[in-house]
Coordinates of C-alpha atoms in Angstrom, one line a residue:
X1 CA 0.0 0.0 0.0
X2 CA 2.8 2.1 0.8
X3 CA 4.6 1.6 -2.9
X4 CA 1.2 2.3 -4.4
X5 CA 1.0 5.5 -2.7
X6 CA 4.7 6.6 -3.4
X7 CA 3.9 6.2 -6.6
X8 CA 0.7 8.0 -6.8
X9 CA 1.9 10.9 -5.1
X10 CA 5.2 10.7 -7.3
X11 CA 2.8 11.1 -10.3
X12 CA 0.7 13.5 -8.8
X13 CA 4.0 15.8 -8.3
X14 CA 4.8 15.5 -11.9
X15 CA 1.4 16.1 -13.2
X16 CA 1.6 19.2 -11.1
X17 CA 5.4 20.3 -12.4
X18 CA 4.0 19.6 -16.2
X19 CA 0.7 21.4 -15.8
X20 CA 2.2 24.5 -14.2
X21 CA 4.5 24.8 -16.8
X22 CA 1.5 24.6 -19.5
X23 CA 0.2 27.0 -17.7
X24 CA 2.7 30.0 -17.6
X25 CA 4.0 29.0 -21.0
X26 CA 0.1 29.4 -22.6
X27 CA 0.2 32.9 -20.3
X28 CA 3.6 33.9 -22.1
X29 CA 2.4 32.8 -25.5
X30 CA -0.8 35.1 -25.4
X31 CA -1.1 37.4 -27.7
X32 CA -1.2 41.0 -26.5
X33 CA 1.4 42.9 -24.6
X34 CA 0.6 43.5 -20.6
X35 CA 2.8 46.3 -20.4
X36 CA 0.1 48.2 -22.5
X37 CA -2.7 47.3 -20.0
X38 CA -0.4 48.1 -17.1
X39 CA 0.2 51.2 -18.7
X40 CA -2.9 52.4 -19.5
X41 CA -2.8 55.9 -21.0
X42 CA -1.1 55.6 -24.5
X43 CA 0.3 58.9 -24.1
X44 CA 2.0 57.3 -21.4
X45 CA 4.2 54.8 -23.7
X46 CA 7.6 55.9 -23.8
X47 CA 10.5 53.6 -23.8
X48 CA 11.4 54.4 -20.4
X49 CA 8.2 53.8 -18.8
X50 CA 8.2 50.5 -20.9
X51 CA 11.1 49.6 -19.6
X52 CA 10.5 50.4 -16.8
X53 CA 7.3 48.5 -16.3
X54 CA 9.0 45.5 -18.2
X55 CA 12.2 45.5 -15.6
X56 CA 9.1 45.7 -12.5
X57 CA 7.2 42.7 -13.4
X58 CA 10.2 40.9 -14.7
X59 CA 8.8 40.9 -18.3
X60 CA 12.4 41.7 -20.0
X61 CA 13.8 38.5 -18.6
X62 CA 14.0 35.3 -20.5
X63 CA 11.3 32.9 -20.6
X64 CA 12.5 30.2 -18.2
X65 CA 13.5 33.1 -15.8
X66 CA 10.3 34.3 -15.7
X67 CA 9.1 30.6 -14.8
X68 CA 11.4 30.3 -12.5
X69 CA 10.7 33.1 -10.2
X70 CA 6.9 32.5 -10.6
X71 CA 6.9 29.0 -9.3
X72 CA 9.6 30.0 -6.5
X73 CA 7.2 32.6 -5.6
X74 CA 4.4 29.5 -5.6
X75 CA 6.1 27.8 -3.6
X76 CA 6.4 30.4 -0.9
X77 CA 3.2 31.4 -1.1
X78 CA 3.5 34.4 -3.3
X79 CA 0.9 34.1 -6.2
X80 CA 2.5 37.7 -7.7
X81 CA 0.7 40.9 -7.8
X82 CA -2.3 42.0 -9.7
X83 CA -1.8 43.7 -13.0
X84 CA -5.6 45.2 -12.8
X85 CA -7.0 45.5 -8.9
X86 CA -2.7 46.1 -7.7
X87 CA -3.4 43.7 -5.3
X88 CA -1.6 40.6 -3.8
X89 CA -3.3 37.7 -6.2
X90 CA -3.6 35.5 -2.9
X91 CA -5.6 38.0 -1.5
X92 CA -7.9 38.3 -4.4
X93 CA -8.2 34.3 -4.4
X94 CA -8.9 34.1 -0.7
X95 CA -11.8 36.5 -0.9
X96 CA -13.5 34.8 -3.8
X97 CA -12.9 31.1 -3.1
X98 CA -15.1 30.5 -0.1
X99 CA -18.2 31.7 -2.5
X100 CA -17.1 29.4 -5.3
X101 CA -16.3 26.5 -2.8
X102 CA -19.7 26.7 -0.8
X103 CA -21.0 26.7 -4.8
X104 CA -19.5 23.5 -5.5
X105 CA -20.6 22.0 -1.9
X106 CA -23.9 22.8 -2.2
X107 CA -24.5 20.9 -6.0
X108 CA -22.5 18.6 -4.8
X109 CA -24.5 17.3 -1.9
X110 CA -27.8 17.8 -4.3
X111 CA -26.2 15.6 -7.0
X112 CA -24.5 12.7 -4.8
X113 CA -28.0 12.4 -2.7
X114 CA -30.7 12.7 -6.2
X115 CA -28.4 11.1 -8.6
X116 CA -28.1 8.0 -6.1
X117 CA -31.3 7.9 -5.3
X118 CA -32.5 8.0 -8.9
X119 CA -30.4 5.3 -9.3
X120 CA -31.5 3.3 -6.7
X121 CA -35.1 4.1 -7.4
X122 CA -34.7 2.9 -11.0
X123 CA -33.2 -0.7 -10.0
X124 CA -36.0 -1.1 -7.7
X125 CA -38.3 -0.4 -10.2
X126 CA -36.3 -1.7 -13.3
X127 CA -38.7 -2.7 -16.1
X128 CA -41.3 -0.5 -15.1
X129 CA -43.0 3.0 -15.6
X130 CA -40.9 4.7 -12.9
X131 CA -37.7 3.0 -14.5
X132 CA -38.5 4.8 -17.3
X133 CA -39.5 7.7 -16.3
X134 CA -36.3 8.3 -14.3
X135 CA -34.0 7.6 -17.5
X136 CA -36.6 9.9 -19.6
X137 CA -35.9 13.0 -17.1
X138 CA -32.2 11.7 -16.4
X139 CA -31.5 11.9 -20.1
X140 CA -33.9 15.3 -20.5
X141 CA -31.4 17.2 -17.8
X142 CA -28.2 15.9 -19.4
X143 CA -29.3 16.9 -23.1
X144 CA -29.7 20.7 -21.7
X145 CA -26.4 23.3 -20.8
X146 CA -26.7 23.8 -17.2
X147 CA -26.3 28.0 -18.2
X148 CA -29.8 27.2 -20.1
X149 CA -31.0 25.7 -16.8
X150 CA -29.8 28.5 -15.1
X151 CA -31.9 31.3 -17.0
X152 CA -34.8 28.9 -17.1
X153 CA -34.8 29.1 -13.2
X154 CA -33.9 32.8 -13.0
X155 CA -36.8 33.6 -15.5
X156 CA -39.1 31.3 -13.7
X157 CA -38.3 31.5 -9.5
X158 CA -36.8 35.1 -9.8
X159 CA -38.5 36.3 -12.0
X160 CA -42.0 35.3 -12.2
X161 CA -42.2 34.0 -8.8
X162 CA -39.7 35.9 -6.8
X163 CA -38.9 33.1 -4.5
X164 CA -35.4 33.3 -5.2
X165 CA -32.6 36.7 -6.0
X166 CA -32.2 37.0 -9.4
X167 CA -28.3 37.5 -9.1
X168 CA -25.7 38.6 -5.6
X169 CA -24.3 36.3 -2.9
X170 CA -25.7 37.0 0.2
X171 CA -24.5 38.3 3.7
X172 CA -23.8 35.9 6.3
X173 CA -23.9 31.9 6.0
X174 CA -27.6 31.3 5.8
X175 CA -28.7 34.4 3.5
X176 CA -25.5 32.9 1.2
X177 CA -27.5 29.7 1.1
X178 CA -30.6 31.1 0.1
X179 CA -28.7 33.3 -2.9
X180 CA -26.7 30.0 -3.5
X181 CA -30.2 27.7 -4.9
X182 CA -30.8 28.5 -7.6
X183 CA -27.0 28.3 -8.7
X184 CA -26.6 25.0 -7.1
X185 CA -29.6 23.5 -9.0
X186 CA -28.3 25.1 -12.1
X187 CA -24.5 23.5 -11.9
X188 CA -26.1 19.8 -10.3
X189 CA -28.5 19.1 -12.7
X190 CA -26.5 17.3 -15.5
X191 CA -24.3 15.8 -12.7
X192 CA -27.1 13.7 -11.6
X193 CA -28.0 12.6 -14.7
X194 CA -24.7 11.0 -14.7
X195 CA -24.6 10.3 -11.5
X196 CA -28.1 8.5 -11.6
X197 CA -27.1 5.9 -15.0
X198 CA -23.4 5.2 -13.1
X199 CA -25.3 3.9 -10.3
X200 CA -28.2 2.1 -12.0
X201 CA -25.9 0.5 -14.4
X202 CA -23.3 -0.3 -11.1
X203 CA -26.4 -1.9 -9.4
X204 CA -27.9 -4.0 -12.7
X205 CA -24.2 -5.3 -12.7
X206 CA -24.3 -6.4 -9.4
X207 CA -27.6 -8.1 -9.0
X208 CA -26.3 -11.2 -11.5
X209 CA -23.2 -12.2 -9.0
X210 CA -23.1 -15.0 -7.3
X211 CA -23.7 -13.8 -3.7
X212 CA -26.7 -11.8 -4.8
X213 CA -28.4 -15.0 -6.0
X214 CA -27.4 -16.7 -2.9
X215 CA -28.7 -13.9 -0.6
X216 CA -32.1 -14.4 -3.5
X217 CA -32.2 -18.1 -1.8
X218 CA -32.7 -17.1 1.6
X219 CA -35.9 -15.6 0.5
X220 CA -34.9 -11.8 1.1
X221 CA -37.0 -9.1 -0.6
X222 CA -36.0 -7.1 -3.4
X223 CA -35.5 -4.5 -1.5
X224 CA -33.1 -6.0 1.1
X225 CA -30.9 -6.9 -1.1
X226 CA -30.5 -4.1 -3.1
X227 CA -30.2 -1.6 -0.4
X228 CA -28.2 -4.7 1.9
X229 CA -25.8 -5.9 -1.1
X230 CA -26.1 -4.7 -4.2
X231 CA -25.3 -0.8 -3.3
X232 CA -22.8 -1.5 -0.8
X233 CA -20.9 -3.4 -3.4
X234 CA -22.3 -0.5 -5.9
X235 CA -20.3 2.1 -3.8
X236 CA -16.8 2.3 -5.4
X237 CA -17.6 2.9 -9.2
X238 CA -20.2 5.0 -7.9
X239 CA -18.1 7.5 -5.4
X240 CA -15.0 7.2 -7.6
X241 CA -17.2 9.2 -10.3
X242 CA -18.6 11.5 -7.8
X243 CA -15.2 12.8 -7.3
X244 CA -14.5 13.4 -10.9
X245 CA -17.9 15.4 -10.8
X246 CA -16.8 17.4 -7.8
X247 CA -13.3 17.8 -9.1
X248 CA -15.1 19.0 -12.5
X249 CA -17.0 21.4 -10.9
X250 CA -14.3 22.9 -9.5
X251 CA -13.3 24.2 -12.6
X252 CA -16.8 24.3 -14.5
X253 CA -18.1 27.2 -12.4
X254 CA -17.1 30.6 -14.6
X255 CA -20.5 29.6 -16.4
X256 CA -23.0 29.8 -13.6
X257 CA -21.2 32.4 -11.6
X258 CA -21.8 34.6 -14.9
X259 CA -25.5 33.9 -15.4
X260 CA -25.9 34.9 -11.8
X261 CA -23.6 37.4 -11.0
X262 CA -21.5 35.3 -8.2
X263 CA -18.4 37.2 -7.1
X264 CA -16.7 33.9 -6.9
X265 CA -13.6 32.3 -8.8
X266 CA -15.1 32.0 -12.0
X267 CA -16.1 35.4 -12.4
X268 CA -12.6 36.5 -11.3
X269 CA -11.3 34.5 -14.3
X270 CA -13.5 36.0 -16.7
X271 CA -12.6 39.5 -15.4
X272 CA -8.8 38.5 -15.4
X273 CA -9.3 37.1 -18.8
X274 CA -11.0 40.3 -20.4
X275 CA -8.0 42.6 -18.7
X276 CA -5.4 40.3 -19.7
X277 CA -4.4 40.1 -16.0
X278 CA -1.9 36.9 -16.3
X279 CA -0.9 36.8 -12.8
X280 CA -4.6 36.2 -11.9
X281 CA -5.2 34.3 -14.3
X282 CA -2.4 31.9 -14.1
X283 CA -3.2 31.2 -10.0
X284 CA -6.7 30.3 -10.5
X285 CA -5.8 27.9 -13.1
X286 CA -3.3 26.9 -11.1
X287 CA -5.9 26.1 -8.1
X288 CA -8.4 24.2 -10.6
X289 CA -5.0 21.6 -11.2
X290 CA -4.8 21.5 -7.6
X291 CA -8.1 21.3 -6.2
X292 CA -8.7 18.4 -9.3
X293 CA -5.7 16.6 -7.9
X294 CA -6.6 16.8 -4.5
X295 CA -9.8 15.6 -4.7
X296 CA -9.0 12.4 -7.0
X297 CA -6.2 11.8 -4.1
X298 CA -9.4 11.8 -1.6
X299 CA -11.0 9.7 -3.8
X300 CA -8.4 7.2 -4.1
X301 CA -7.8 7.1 -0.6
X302 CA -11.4 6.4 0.2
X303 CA -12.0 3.4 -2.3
X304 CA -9.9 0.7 -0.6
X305 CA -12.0 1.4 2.5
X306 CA -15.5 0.8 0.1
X307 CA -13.7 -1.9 -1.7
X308 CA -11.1 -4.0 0.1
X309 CA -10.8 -5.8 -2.9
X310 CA -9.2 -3.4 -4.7
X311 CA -6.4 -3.3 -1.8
X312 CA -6.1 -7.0 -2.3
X313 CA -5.5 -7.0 -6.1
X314 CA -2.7 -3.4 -5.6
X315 CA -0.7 -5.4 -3.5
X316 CA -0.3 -8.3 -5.4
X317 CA 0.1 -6.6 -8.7

């Protein structure tokens, strides 16, 4: 077990060296100059202040330089400066991530608990109406952008109903919450599509094994052994694709924080995009490599203690 994670975490290390390197070097090979935004007032563009500007920001250095002191700076914590707001990027991060993070936490817990129970719901009533009816909707929400989703419910709840803010985040935990439905309903909806045929297909799998059959000769119900046996030995495909969801959505939010105005990660990207503010731009990529990794490490972590199998077969390969 100890080799296997040596060597996961060796990977992991070089997947992050690699992708931080993609990073900076797509950053570099952008087109536009920054020193004109940093600038700003053309009148202002003489070749001292561009060199000036260039020698501040390390711009007249060469290329591998300029990576080099970035990811030094990384690794001490230093994400750079600003070009736009002239503020410490960490600082910009740290004030938008909790919004972005509760985001992801909130459809994630509405995805894991529907999406599941969909799933289970359909293998109980496989062959049936409801079966069908829950791969009808299943395949309904998947078919449809979740930004589409998102102005349906704004037009609809907002809107028409006003049960919900049309756009803003909130002051204090449970006003944030409230602000935060919609959103959430917006980014889980094609997750539990996914999450709903994984598990149904998982389970349908599982009822033909040998131990199912057996626990079929005892005479228990359909429903013991499905929730009993089936779904417990259901659980590892199953939560190994609800991290890739979650890890996803870490980086799928600039689309829903847009449609409702969320002064979370995603819109800082978009902002830092449209400004051409790299430093910004290359620490929230940055974060969506890390916060992917992380969560696949979770996830990894966690399936030997679903599957002990699967511990079993790593040690004797």
């Amino acid at each position: 077990m100890a080799t296997v994670l040596l060597r996961r975490f060796g990977g992991l290390v070089l997947t992050l060296v690699i992708s931080s390197f993609v990073i900076f070097a797509g950053m570099y090979a952008a087109p536009g100059d920054p020193v004109t935004f940093l600038i700003g007032n053309p009148e202002n563009l003489t070749p001292d202040r561009i060199a000036a500007v260039r020698a501040e920001y390390h711009l007249d250095q060469p290329f591998l330089a300029q990576y080099a002191l970035w990811t030094t700076g990384v690794l001490r914590g230093d994400l750079g400066t600003s070009m736009f707001y002239q503020q410490p990027v960490s600082d910009l991060l740290s004030s938008r991530l909790p919004m972005t993070l509760t985001l992801v936490a909130m459809a994630s817990v509405l995805f894991i608990l529907i999406g599941v129970g969909l799933g289970v719901l359909s293998v109980l009533r496989r062959g049936t109406a409801v079966d069908s009816a829950v791969t009808g909707f299943t395949t309904f929400i998947n078919s449809v952008p979740n930004f589409v989703i998102g102005l349906v419910l704004v037009a609809v709840f907002a809107v028409q109903l006003r049960w919900f803010p049309v756009a803003g985040d909130g002051e204090g935990f449970g006003d944030r919450l409230y602000h935060l439905t919609l959103p959430a309903i917006s980014l889980a909806l094609g997750s539990i599509a996914l999450i709903s045929r994984v598990t149904r297909q998982t389970m349908v799998e599982q009822q033909s094994l040998d131990h199912v059959e057996a626990a079929r000769s005892y005479g228990l119900s359909t429903r013991q052994i499905v929730l009993r046996h089936v779904l417990r030995n259901s659980l590892g495909p199953v939560v190994t694709m609800c991290g890739l969801v979650v890890a996803g959505m870490l980086a799928g939010t600039v689309v829903i924080e847009s449609v409702f105005g969320l002064n979370g990660l995603g819109g800082l990207l978009v902002e830092a995009i449209n400004t051409h503010d790299f430093p910004v731009v290359q620490a929230i990529l940055l974060y969506m490599v890390i916060g992917y990794m992380v969560v696949t490490i979770l996830v990894d972590l966690a399936y030997p203690l679903l599957d002990p199998r699967s511990t079993a077969r790593s040690d004797r390969s």
